[in-house]
mmCIF file with all atom_site columns, C-alpha atoms in Angstrom:
data_model
loop_
_atom_site.group_PDB
_atom_site.id
_atom_site.type_symbol
_atom_site.label_atom_id
_atom_site.label_alt_id
_atom_site.label_comp_id
_atom_site.label_asym_id
_atom_site.label_entity_id
_atom_site.label_seq_id
_atom_site.pdbx_PDB_ins_code
_atom_site.Cartn_x
_atom_site.Cartn_y
_atom_site.Cartn_z
_atom_site.occupancy
_atom_site.B_iso_or_equiv
_atom_site.pdbx_formal_charge
_atom_site.auth_seq_id
_atom_site.auth_comp_id
_atom_site.auth_asym_id
_atom_site.auth_atom_id
_atom_site.pdbx_PDB_model_num
ATOM 1   C CA . MET A 1 1   ? 0.025   28.790  10.388  1.00 0.00 ? 17  MET A CA 1
ATOM 2   C CA . THR A 1 2   ? -1.067  30.018  6.981   1.00 0.00 ? 18  THR A CA 1
ATOM 3   C CA . ILE A 1 3   ? -2.207  27.457  4.451   1.00 0.00 ? 19  ILE A CA 1
ATOM 4   C CA . ASP A 1 4   ? -4.062  28.136  1.234   1.00 0.00 ? 20  ASP A CA 1
ATOM 5   C CA . THR A 1 5   ? -6.577  25.315  1.452   1.00 0.00 ? 21  THR A CA 1
ATOM 6   C CA . LYS A 1 6   ? -7.680  25.700  -2.164  1.00 0.00 ? 22  LYS A CA 1
ATOM 7   C CA . ASP A 1 7   ? -4.092  25.353  -3.346  1.00 0.00 ? 23  ASP A CA 1
ATOM 8   C CA . MET A 1 8   ? -3.691  22.413  -0.984  1.00 0.00 ? 24  MET A CA 1
ATOM 9   C CA . ILE A 1 9   ? -6.671  20.465  -2.317  1.00 0.00 ? 25  ILE A CA 1
ATOM 10  C CA . ASN A 1 10  ? -5.754  21.288  -5.924  1.00 0.00 ? 26  ASN A CA 1
ATOM 11  C CA . SER A 1 11  ? -2.255  19.986  -5.273  1.00 0.00 ? 27  SER A CA 1
ATOM 12  C CA . ILE A 1 12  ? -3.672  16.796  -3.742  1.00 0.00 ? 28  ILE A CA 1
ATOM 13  C CA . LEU A 1 13  ? -6.034  16.235  -6.673  1.00 0.00 ? 29  LEU A CA 1
ATOM 14  C CA . ASP A 1 14  ? -3.211  16.870  -9.113  1.00 0.00 ? 30  ASP A CA 1
ATOM 15  C CA . SER A 1 15  ? -1.070  14.285  -7.313  1.00 0.00 ? 31  SER A CA 1
ATOM 16  C CA . VAL A 1 16  ? -3.913  11.769  -7.390  1.00 0.00 ? 32  VAL A CA 1
ATOM 17  C CA . SER A 1 17  ? -4.331  12.337  -11.126 1.00 0.00 ? 33  SER A CA 1
ATOM 18  C CA . ARG A 1 18  ? -0.677  11.461  -11.672 1.00 0.00 ? 34  ARG A CA 1
ATOM 19  C CA . ILE A 1 19  ? -0.863  8.185   -9.736  1.00 0.00 ? 35  ILE A CA 1
ATOM 20  C CA . ASP A 1 20  ? 0.414   5.437   -11.981 1.00 0.00 ? 36  ASP A CA 1
ATOM 21  C CA . TYR A 1 21  ? 1.707   1.920   -11.663 1.00 0.00 ? 37  TYR A CA 1
ATOM 22  C CA . ILE A 1 22  ? 4.630   -0.023  -13.040 1.00 0.00 ? 38  ILE A CA 1
ATOM 23  C CA . LYS A 1 23  ? 3.406   -1.631  -16.225 1.00 0.00 ? 39  LYS A CA 1
ATOM 24  C CA . PRO A 1 24  ? 4.514   -5.225  -16.908 1.00 0.00 ? 40  PRO A CA 1
ATOM 25  C CA . GLU A 1 25  ? 6.041   -4.161  -20.211 1.00 0.00 ? 41  GLU A CA 1
ATOM 26  C CA . ASP A 1 26  ? 8.316   -1.792  -18.257 1.00 0.00 ? 42  ASP A CA 1
ATOM 27  C CA . LEU A 1 27  ? 9.741   -4.659  -16.240 1.00 0.00 ? 43  LEU A CA 1
ATOM 28  C CA . PRO A 1 28  ? 13.129  -6.019  -17.349 1.00 0.00 ? 44  PRO A CA 1
ATOM 29  C CA . ASN A 1 29  ? 12.994  -9.131  -19.501 1.00 0.00 ? 45  ASN A CA 1
ATOM 30  C CA . ILE A 1 30  ? 16.053  -10.536 -17.775 1.00 0.00 ? 46  ILE A CA 1
ATOM 31  C CA . ASP A 1 31  ? 16.570  -11.725 -14.215 1.00 0.00 ? 47  ASP A CA 1
ATOM 32  C CA . LEU A 1 32  ? 18.156  -9.189  -11.891 1.00 0.00 ? 48  LEU A CA 1
ATOM 33  C CA . TYR A 1 33  ? 20.630  -9.316  -9.049  1.00 0.00 ? 49  TYR A CA 1
ATOM 34  C CA . MET A 1 34  ? 19.728  -7.755  -5.701  1.00 0.00 ? 50  MET A CA 1
ATOM 35  C CA . ASP A 1 35  ? 21.357  -4.364  -6.409  1.00 0.00 ? 51  ASP A CA 1
ATOM 36  C CA . GLN A 1 36  ? 19.602  -4.166  -9.762  1.00 0.00 ? 52  GLN A CA 1
ATOM 37  C CA . VAL A 1 37  ? 16.249  -4.918  -8.121  1.00 0.00 ? 53  VAL A CA 1
ATOM 38  C CA . THR A 1 38  ? 16.583  -2.130  -5.556  1.00 0.00 ? 54  THR A CA 1
ATOM 39  C CA . THR A 1 39  ? 17.764  0.313   -8.242  1.00 0.00 ? 55  THR A CA 1
ATOM 40  C CA . PHE A 1 40  ? 14.853  -0.550  -10.523 1.00 0.00 ? 56  PHE A CA 1
ATOM 41  C CA . MET A 1 41  ? 12.245  -0.201  -7.774  1.00 0.00 ? 57  MET A CA 1
ATOM 42  C CA . GLU A 1 42  ? 13.779  3.064   -6.612  1.00 0.00 ? 58  GLU A CA 1
ATOM 43  C CA . SER A 1 43  ? 13.618  4.572   -10.092 1.00 0.00 ? 59  SER A CA 1
ATOM 44  C CA . GLN A 1 44  ? 10.090  3.351   -10.816 1.00 0.00 ? 60  GLN A CA 1
ATOM 45  C CA . LEU A 1 45  ? 8.454   4.247   -7.497  1.00 0.00 ? 61  LEU A CA 1
ATOM 46  C CA . ALA A 1 46  ? 10.396  7.370   -6.527  1.00 0.00 ? 62  ALA A CA 1
ATOM 47  C CA . SER A 1 47  ? 7.280   9.547   -6.963  1.00 0.00 ? 63  SER A CA 1
ATOM 48  C CA . THR A 1 48  ? 5.536   7.655   -4.127  1.00 0.00 ? 64  THR A CA 1
ATOM 49  C CA . LYS A 1 49  ? 8.115   8.669   -1.518  1.00 0.00 ? 65  LYS A CA 1
ATOM 50  C CA . ARG A 1 50  ? 7.122   11.154  1.148   1.00 0.00 ? 66  ARG A CA 1
ATOM 51  C CA . TYR A 1 51  ? 10.681  12.376  1.673   1.00 0.00 ? 67  TYR A CA 1
ATOM 52  C CA . PRO A 1 52  ? 13.585  12.267  -0.805  1.00 0.00 ? 68  PRO A CA 1
ATOM 53  C CA . GLU A 1 53  ? 15.749  10.313  1.639   1.00 0.00 ? 69  GLU A CA 1
ATOM 54  C CA . ASP A 1 54  ? 13.150  7.536   2.042   1.00 0.00 ? 70  ASP A CA 1
ATOM 55  C CA . LYS A 1 55  ? 14.048  4.141   0.638   1.00 0.00 ? 71  LYS A CA 1
ATOM 56  C CA . ILE A 1 56  ? 11.608  2.254   -1.576  1.00 0.00 ? 72  ILE A CA 1
ATOM 57  C CA . LEU A 1 57  ? 13.298  -1.080  -1.043  1.00 0.00 ? 73  LEU A CA 1
ATOM 58  C CA . THR A 1 58  ? 16.489  -2.274  0.607   1.00 0.00 ? 74  THR A CA 1
ATOM 59  C CA . LYS A 1 59  ? 18.433  -5.531  0.639   1.00 0.00 ? 75  LYS A CA 1
ATOM 60  C CA . THR A 1 60  ? 17.364  -6.077  4.248   1.00 0.00 ? 76  THR A CA 1
ATOM 61  C CA . MET A 1 61  ? 13.708  -5.677  3.329   1.00 0.00 ? 77  MET A CA 1
ATOM 62  C CA . ILE A 1 62  ? 13.965  -8.194  0.489   1.00 0.00 ? 78  ILE A CA 1
ATOM 63  C CA . ASN A 1 63  ? 15.766  -10.708 2.717   1.00 0.00 ? 79  ASN A CA 1
ATOM 64  C CA . ASN A 1 64  ? 13.105  -10.282 5.416   1.00 0.00 ? 80  ASN A CA 1
ATOM 65  C CA . TYR A 1 65  ? 10.315  -10.842 2.890   1.00 0.00 ? 81  TYR A CA 1
ATOM 66  C CA . ALA A 1 66  ? 11.956  -14.094 1.856   1.00 0.00 ? 82  ALA A CA 1
ATOM 67  C CA . LYS A 1 67  ? 12.399  -15.171 5.503   1.00 0.00 ? 83  LYS A CA 1
ATOM 68  C CA . ASN A 1 68  ? 8.719   -14.464 6.155   1.00 0.00 ? 84  ASN A CA 1
ATOM 69  C CA . ASN A 1 69  ? 7.640   -16.470 3.095   1.00 0.00 ? 85  ASN A CA 1
ATOM 70  C CA . LEU A 1 70  ? 6.325   -13.407 1.298   1.00 0.00 ? 86  LEU A CA 1
ATOM 71  C CA . LEU A 1 71  ? 8.773   -13.822 -1.545  1.00 0.00 ? 87  LEU A CA 1
ATOM 72  C CA . PRO A 1 72  ? 10.119  -17.025 -3.127  1.00 0.00 ? 88  PRO A CA 1
ATOM 73  C CA . SER A 1 73  ? 13.883  -17.395 -2.967  1.00 0.00 ? 89  SER A CA 1
ATOM 74  C CA . PRO A 1 74  ? 15.831  -16.125 -5.990  1.00 0.00 ? 90  PRO A CA 1
ATOM 75  C CA . GLU A 1 75  ? 17.359  -18.580 -8.416  1.00 0.00 ? 91  GLU A CA 1
ATOM 76  C CA . LYS A 1 76  ? 21.146  -18.338 -8.402  1.00 0.00 ? 92  LYS A CA 1
ATOM 77  C CA . LYS A 1 77  ? 20.833  -14.985 -6.596  1.00 0.00 ? 93  LYS A CA 1
ATOM 78  C CA . ARG A 1 78  ? 18.754  -13.560 -9.441  1.00 0.00 ? 94  ARG A CA 1
ATOM 79  C CA . TYR A 1 79  ? 15.202  -12.247 -9.251  1.00 0.00 ? 95  TYR A CA 1
ATOM 80  C CA . SER A 1 80  ? 12.685  -12.768 -12.034 1.00 0.00 ? 96  SER A CA 1
ATOM 81  C CA . LYS A 1 81  ? 9.884   -10.601 -13.372 1.00 0.00 ? 97  LYS A CA 1
ATOM 82  C CA . GLU A 1 82  ? 7.509   -12.497 -11.089 1.00 0.00 ? 98  GLU A CA 1
ATOM 83  C CA . HIS A 1 83  ? 9.633   -11.557 -8.079  1.00 0.00 ? 99  HIS A CA 1
ATOM 84  C CA . LEU A 1 84  ? 9.339   -7.901  -9.054  1.00 0.00 ? 100 LEU A CA 1
ATOM 85  C CA . LEU A 1 85  ? 5.564   -8.133  -9.396  1.00 0.00 ? 101 LEU A CA 1
ATOM 86  C CA . LEU A 1 86  ? 5.286   -9.588  -5.902  1.00 0.00 ? 102 LEU A CA 1
ATOM 87  C CA . LEU A 1 87  ? 7.580   -6.899  -4.509  1.00 0.00 ? 103 LEU A CA 1
ATOM 88  C CA . ILE A 1 88  ? 5.295   -4.226  -5.974  1.00 0.00 ? 104 ILE A CA 1
ATOM 89  C CA . PHE A 1 89  ? 2.274   -5.779  -4.255  1.00 0.00 ? 105 PHE A CA 1
ATOM 90  C CA . ILE A 1 90  ? 4.214   -6.015  -0.986  1.00 0.00 ? 106 ILE A CA 1
ATOM 91  C CA . TYR A 1 91  ? 5.329   -2.389  -1.282  1.00 0.00 ? 107 TYR A CA 1
ATOM 92  C CA . TYR A 1 92  ? 1.739   -1.142  -1.368  1.00 0.00 ? 108 TYR A CA 1
ATOM 93  C CA . PHE A 1 93  ? 0.316   -3.589  1.165   1.00 0.00 ? 109 PHE A CA 1
ATOM 94  C CA . LYS A 1 94  ? 2.978   -2.990  3.816   1.00 0.00 ? 110 LYS A CA 1
ATOM 95  C CA . ASN A 1 95  ? 1.717   0.552   4.406   1.00 0.00 ? 111 ASN A CA 1
ATOM 96  C CA . ILE A 1 96  ? -1.538  -0.721  5.882   1.00 0.00 ? 112 ILE A CA 1
ATOM 97  C CA . LEU A 1 97  ? -1.172  -4.438  6.617   1.00 0.00 ? 113 LEU A CA 1
ATOM 98  C CA . SER A 1 98  ? 0.963   -6.568  8.908   1.00 0.00 ? 114 SER A CA 1
ATOM 99  C CA . ILE A 1 99  ? 3.474   -9.066  7.531   1.00 0.00 ? 115 ILE A CA 1
ATOM 100 C CA . ASN A 1 100 ? 1.192   -11.858 8.726   1.00 0.00 ? 116 ASN A CA 1
ATOM 101 C CA . ASP A 1 101 ? -1.774  -10.414 6.815   1.00 0.00 ? 117 ASP A CA 1
ATOM 102 C CA . ILE A 1 102 ? 0.268   -9.910  3.652   1.00 0.00 ? 118 ILE A CA 1
ATOM 103 C CA . GLN A 1 103 ? 1.456   -13.490 3.888   1.00 0.00 ? 119 GLN A CA 1
ATOM 104 C CA . THR A 1 104 ? -2.131  -14.762 4.165   1.00 0.00 ? 120 THR A CA 1
ATOM 105 C CA . LEU A 1 105 ? -3.164  -12.636 1.213   1.00 0.00 ? 121 LEU A CA 1
ATOM 106 C CA . LEU A 1 106 ? -0.280  -13.345 -1.137  1.00 0.00 ? 122 LEU A CA 1
ATOM 107 C CA . ASN A 1 107 ? 0.559   -16.986 -0.422  1.00 0.00 ? 123 ASN A CA 1
ATOM 108 C CA . PRO A 1 108 ? -2.387  -18.422 -2.405  1.00 0.00 ? 124 PRO A CA 1
ATOM 109 C CA . ILE A 1 109 ? -1.512  -16.133 -5.313  1.00 0.00 ? 125 ILE A CA 1
ATOM 110 C CA . THR A 1 110 ? 2.154   -17.135 -5.196  1.00 0.00 ? 126 THR A CA 1
ATOM 111 C CA . GLU A 1 111 ? 1.429   -20.849 -4.909  1.00 0.00 ? 127 GLU A CA 1
ATOM 112 C CA . LYS A 1 112 ? -0.869  -20.899 -7.939  1.00 0.00 ? 128 LYS A CA 1
ATOM 113 C CA . TYR A 1 113 ? 0.490   -18.204 -10.248 1.00 0.00 ? 129 TYR A CA 1
ATOM 114 C CA . PHE A 1 114 ? 4.203   -17.724 -9.532  1.00 0.00 ? 130 PHE A CA 1
ATOM 115 C CA . LYS A 1 115 ? 6.185   -19.207 -12.434 1.00 0.00 ? 131 LYS A CA 1
ATOM 116 C CA . SER A 1 116 ? 2.942   -20.586 -13.839 1.00 0.00 ? 132 SER A CA 1
ATOM 117 C CA . THR A 1 117 ? 3.148   -22.209 -17.258 1.00 0.00 ? 133 THR A CA 1
ATOM 118 C CA . GLU A 1 118 ? -0.519  -21.447 -17.878 1.00 0.00 ? 134 GLU A CA 1
ATOM 119 C CA . GLU A 1 119 ? -1.829  -18.369 -19.675 1.00 0.00 ? 135 GLU A CA 1
ATOM 120 C CA . LYS A 1 120 ? -3.154  -16.953 -16.415 1.00 0.00 ? 136 LYS A CA 1
ATOM 121 C CA . ASP A 1 121 ? 0.069   -16.209 -14.596 1.00 0.00 ? 137 ASP A CA 1
ATOM 122 C CA . LEU A 1 122 ? 1.211   -13.565 -12.131 1.00 0.00 ? 138 LEU A CA 1
ATOM 123 C CA . THR A 1 123 ? 1.336   -10.940 -14.896 1.00 0.00 ? 139 THR A CA 1
ATOM 124 C CA . TYR A 1 124 ? -2.325  -11.659 -15.611 1.00 0.00 ? 140 TYR A CA 1
ATOM 125 C CA . ILE A 1 125 ? -3.197  -11.117 -11.922 1.00 0.00 ? 141 ILE A CA 1
ATOM 126 C CA . TYR A 1 126 ? -1.160  -7.916  -11.788 1.00 0.00 ? 142 TYR A CA 1
ATOM 127 C CA . ASN A 1 127 ? -2.734  -6.461  -14.938 1.00 0.00 ? 143 ASN A CA 1
ATOM 128 C CA . GLU A 1 128 ? -6.274  -7.181  -13.795 1.00 0.00 ? 144 GLU A CA 1
ATOM 129 C CA . VAL A 1 129 ? -5.795  -5.613  -10.372 1.00 0.00 ? 145 VAL A CA 1
ATOM 130 C CA . PHE A 1 130 ? -3.900  -2.504  -11.393 1.00 0.00 ? 146 PHE A CA 1
ATOM 131 C CA . SER A 1 131 ? -6.126  -1.716  -14.362 1.00 0.00 ? 147 SER A CA 1
ATOM 132 C CA . LEU A 1 132 ? -9.001  -1.716  -11.875 1.00 0.00 ? 148 LEU A CA 1
ATOM 133 C CA . GLU A 1 133 ? -7.108  0.597   -9.546  1.00 0.00 ? 149 GLU A CA 1
ATOM 134 C CA . LYS A 1 134 ? -6.430  3.005   -12.396 1.00 0.00 ? 150 LYS A CA 1
ATOM 135 C CA . ASN A 1 135 ? -10.162 3.267   -13.078 1.00 0.00 ? 151 ASN A CA 1
ATOM 136 C CA . ARG A 1 136 ? -10.693 4.278   -9.444  1.00 0.00 ? 152 ARG A CA 1
ATOM 137 C CA . ILE A 1 137 ? -8.824  7.564   -9.782  1.00 0.00 ? 153 ILE A CA 1
ATOM 138 C CA . GLU A 1 138 ? -11.763 9.730   -10.900 1.00 0.00 ? 154 GLU A CA 1
ATOM 139 C CA . SER A 1 139 ? -14.145 8.401   -8.250  1.00 0.00 ? 155 SER A CA 1
ATOM 140 C CA . LEU A 1 140 ? -11.412 8.829   -5.640  1.00 0.00 ? 156 LEU A CA 1
ATOM 141 C CA . LYS A 1 141 ? -10.982 12.473  -6.637  1.00 0.00 ? 157 LYS A CA 1
ATOM 142 C CA . LYS A 1 142 ? -14.739 13.027  -6.289  1.00 0.00 ? 158 LYS A CA 1
ATOM 143 C CA . ASP A 1 143 ? -14.709 11.443  -2.823  1.00 0.00 ? 159 ASP A CA 1
ATOM 144 C CA . LEU A 1 144 ? -11.798 13.663  -1.773  1.00 0.00 ? 160 LEU A CA 1
ATOM 145 C CA . LEU A 1 145 ? -13.581 16.795  -2.983  1.00 0.00 ? 161 LEU A CA 1
ATOM 146 C CA . LYS A 1 146 ? -16.744 15.783  -1.149  1.00 0.00 ? 162 LYS A CA 1
ATOM 147 C CA . SER A 1 147 ? -14.849 15.291  2.109   1.00 0.00 ? 163 SER A CA 1
ATOM 148 C CA . TYR A 1 148 ? -13.006 18.564  1.594   1.00 0.00 ? 164 TYR A CA 1
ATOM 149 C CA . HIS A 1 149 ? -16.228 20.552  1.082   1.00 0.00 ? 165 HIS A CA 1
ATOM 150 C CA . MET A 1 150 ? -17.787 18.896  4.136   1.00 0.00 ? 166 MET A CA 1
ATOM 151 C CA . ALA A 1 151 ? -14.749 19.887  6.206   1.00 0.00 ? 167 ALA A CA 1
ATOM 152 C CA . GLU A 1 152 ? -14.964 23.446  4.882   1.00 0.00 ? 168 GLU A CA 1
ATOM 153 C CA . GLY A 1 153 ? -18.466 23.652  6.377   1.00 0.00 ? 169 GLY A CA 1
ATOM 154 C CA . THR A 1 154 ? -17.319 22.747  9.896   1.00 0.00 ? 170 THR A CA 1
ATOM 155 C CA . PHE A 1 155 ? -16.311 25.043  12.766  1.00 0.00 ? 171 PHE A CA 1
ATOM 156 C CA . ALA A 1 156 ? -18.240 28.013  11.389  1.00 0.00 ? 172 ALA A CA 1
ATOM 157 C CA . ASP A 1 157 ? -18.440 29.492  14.899  1.00 0.00 ? 173 ASP A CA 1
ATOM 158 C CA . ALA A 1 158 ? -14.729 29.110  15.667  1.00 0.00 ? 174 ALA A CA 1
ATOM 159 C CA . SER A 1 159 ? -12.458 32.127  15.963  1.00 0.00 ? 175 SER A CA 1
ATOM 160 C CA . GLU A 1 160 ? -10.804 33.324  12.771  1.00 0.00 ? 176 GLU A CA 1
ATOM 161 C CA . GLU A 1 161 ? -7.443  32.525  14.331  1.00 0.00 ? 177 GLU A CA 1
ATOM 162 C CA . ASP A 1 162 ? -8.322  28.848  14.817  1.00 0.00 ? 178 ASP A CA 1
ATOM 163 C CA . LYS A 1 163 ? -10.803 28.238  12.009  1.00 0.00 ? 179 LYS A CA 1
ATOM 164 C CA . GLN A 1 164 ? -8.323  27.324  9.269   1.00 0.00 ? 180 GLN A CA 1
ATOM 165 C CA . PHE A 1 165 ? -6.452  24.767  11.366  1.00 0.00 ? 181 PHE A CA 1
ATOM 166 C CA . LEU A 1 166 ? -9.683  23.223  12.688  1.00 0.00 ? 182 LEU A CA 1
ATOM 167 C CA . LYS A 1 167 ? -11.077 22.789  9.177   1.00 0.00 ? 183 LYS A CA 1
ATOM 168 C CA . ILE A 1 168 ? -7.883  21.034  8.086   1.00 0.00 ? 184 ILE A CA 1
ATOM 169 C CA . PHE A 1 169 ? -8.116  18.908  11.231  1.00 0.00 ? 185 PHE A CA 1
ATOM 170 C CA . SER A 1 170 ? -11.709 18.037  10.299  1.00 0.00 ? 186 SER A CA 1
ATOM 171 C CA . PHE A 1 171 ? -10.613 17.072  6.763   1.00 0.00 ? 187 PHE A CA 1
ATOM 172 C CA . ILE A 1 172 ? -7.827  14.844  8.112   1.00 0.00 ? 188 ILE A CA 1
ATOM 173 C CA . CYS A 1 173 ? -10.260 13.182  10.539  1.00 0.00 ? 189 CYS A CA 1
ATOM 174 C CA . GLN A 1 174 ? -12.659 12.340  7.704   1.00 0.00 ? 190 GLN A CA 1
ATOM 175 C CA . LEU A 1 175 ? -9.876  10.846  5.594   1.00 0.00 ? 191 LEU A CA 1
ATOM 176 C CA . SER A 1 176 ? -8.536  8.929   8.599   1.00 0.00 ? 192 SER A CA 1
ATOM 177 C CA . PHE A 1 177 ? -11.965 7.487   9.346   1.00 0.00 ? 193 PHE A CA 1
ATOM 178 C CA . ASP A 1 178 ? -12.248 6.283   5.736   1.00 0.00 ? 194 ASP A CA 1
ATOM 179 C CA . VAL A 1 179 ? -8.857  4.582   6.043   1.00 0.00 ? 195 VAL A CA 1
ATOM 180 C CA . TYR A 1 180 ? -9.816  3.063   9.414   1.00 0.00 ? 196 TYR A CA 1
ATOM 181 C CA . VAL A 1 181 ? -13.081 1.582   8.106   1.00 0.00 ? 197 VAL A CA 1
ATOM 182 C CA . LYS A 1 182 ? -11.461 0.199   4.935   1.00 0.00 ? 198 LYS A CA 1
ATOM 183 C CA . LYS A 1 183 ? -8.535  -1.242  6.904   1.00 0.00 ? 199 LYS A CA 1
ATOM 184 C CA . MET A 1 184 ? -10.966 -2.951  9.285   1.00 0.00 ? 200 MET A CA 1
ATOM 185 C CA . LEU A 1 185 ? -12.872 -4.414  6.321   1.00 0.00 ? 201 LEU A CA 1
ATOM 186 C CA . ILE A 1 186 ? -9.632  -5.663  4.731   1.00 0.00 ? 202 ILE A CA 1
ATOM 187 C CA . GLU A 1 187 ? -8.607  -7.326  8.004   1.00 0.00 ? 203 GLU A CA 1
ATOM 188 C CA . HIS A 1 188 ? -11.988 -9.087  8.267   1.00 0.00 ? 204 HIS A CA 1
ATOM 189 C CA . LEU A 1 189 ? -11.654 -10.385 4.715   1.00 0.00 ? 205 LEU A CA 1
ATOM 190 C CA . ILE A 1 190 ? -8.129  -11.624 5.376   1.00 0.00 ? 206 ILE A CA 1
ATOM 191 C CA . ASP A 1 191 ? -9.208  -13.311 8.617   1.00 0.00 ? 207 ASP A CA 1
ATOM 192 C CA . ASP A 1 192 ? -11.856 -15.180 6.632   1.00 0.00 ? 208 ASP A CA 1
ATOM 193 C CA . MET A 1 193 ? -9.122  -16.430 4.297   1.00 0.00 ? 209 MET A CA 1
ATOM 194 C CA . ARG A 1 194 ? -7.319  -18.205 7.136   1.00 0.00 ? 210 ARG A CA 1
ATOM 195 C CA . PRO A 1 195 ? -8.496  -21.838 7.216   1.00 0.00 ? 211 PRO A CA 1
ATOM 196 C CA . ASP A 1 196 ? -7.236  -22.390 10.750  1.00 0.00 ? 212 ASP A CA 1
ATOM 197 C CA . GLU A 1 197 ? -9.411  -19.687 12.290  1.00 0.00 ? 213 GLU A CA 1
ATOM 198 C CA . PRO A 1 198 ? -13.174 -19.364 12.754  1.00 0.00 ? 214 PRO A CA 1
ATOM 199 C CA . SER A 1 199 ? -14.757 -17.157 10.091  1.00 0.00 ? 215 SER A CA 1
ATOM 200 C CA . GLY A 1 200 ? -14.680 -13.477 10.950  1.00 0.00 ? 216 GLY A CA 1
ATOM 201 C CA . LYS A 1 201 ? -12.781 -14.021 14.183  1.00 0.00 ? 217 LYS A CA 1
ATOM 202 C CA . HIS A 1 202 ? -9.847  -11.697 14.728  1.00 0.00 ? 218 HIS A CA 1
ATOM 203 C CA . ARG A 1 203 ? -6.703  -12.786 16.437  1.00 0.00 ? 219 ARG A CA 1
ATOM 204 C CA . LYS A 1 204 ? -6.471  -11.081 19.755  1.00 0.00 ? 220 LYS A CA 1
ATOM 205 C CA . GLU A 1 205 ? -3.129  -9.898  20.926  1.00 0.00 ? 221 GLU A CA 1
ATOM 206 C CA . LYS A 1 206 ? -2.130  -10.707 24.452  1.00 0.00 ? 222 LYS A CA 1
ATOM 207 C CA . PRO A 1 207 ? -2.235  -7.626  26.651  1.00 0.00 ? 223 PRO A CA 1
ATOM 208 C CA . PRO A 1 208 ? 1.202   -6.356  27.579  1.00 0.00 ? 224 PRO A CA 1
ATOM 209 C CA . LYS A 1 209 ? 2.486   -7.346  30.998  1.00 0.00 ? 225 LYS A CA 1
ATOM 210 C CA . PRO A 1 210 ? 2.386   -4.488  33.489  1.00 0.00 ? 226 PRO A CA 1
ATOM 211 C CA . ARG A 1 211 ? 5.766   -2.907  34.011  1.00 0.00 ? 227 ARG A CA 1
ATOM 212 C CA . LYS A 1 212 ? 7.224   -3.052  37.474  1.00 0.00 ? 228 LYS A CA 1
ATOM 213 C CA . GLU A 1 213 ? 7.890   0.333   38.896  1.00 0.00 ? 229 GLU A CA 1
ATOM 214 C CA . LYS A 1 214 ? 11.435  0.851   40.027  1.00 0.00 ? 230 LYS A CA 1
#
């Protein structure tokens, strides 16, 4: 396996630099039908796909979000700008959080700001959050470079045949640990948002029943 690690990290940093978000002014000013929603999301978020054949959003996904109370029902089968804003949040959250966690996180936002007649509406929430995320790009790039250089310093005594792969493995492990710690922190914060659970207490899943051997 031959990988130019310098080209790899430069490509990653270049991709990070191009990270953008759907601006509220780019959202349609008219309500959309289901097919129009999926087409819009596909065109706007295509750059986030890992593989060309991946789907950003499908009719089944949207229907499931509504069934799980993540998304208010459309009015006369049409989805508003506020629906689209919620779908964007859901799209990013679903990569790291369970449906139950997303529901806990978004329900208070939806209840107070969806279709709000006040100045501080869902667009206000969206703008505040994503402008903050945009400002994180440069610090994120610095963190990535730091992790990359740390990984480059590992496995100095490994064989030349294995060294390149092991350094990439080390880099992936560092990034994965960052994701793990941040995901754990997010889950703690969400657990604290649930009024029916003791603060900081995680829900424990029941252990699977042992399978009977045939």
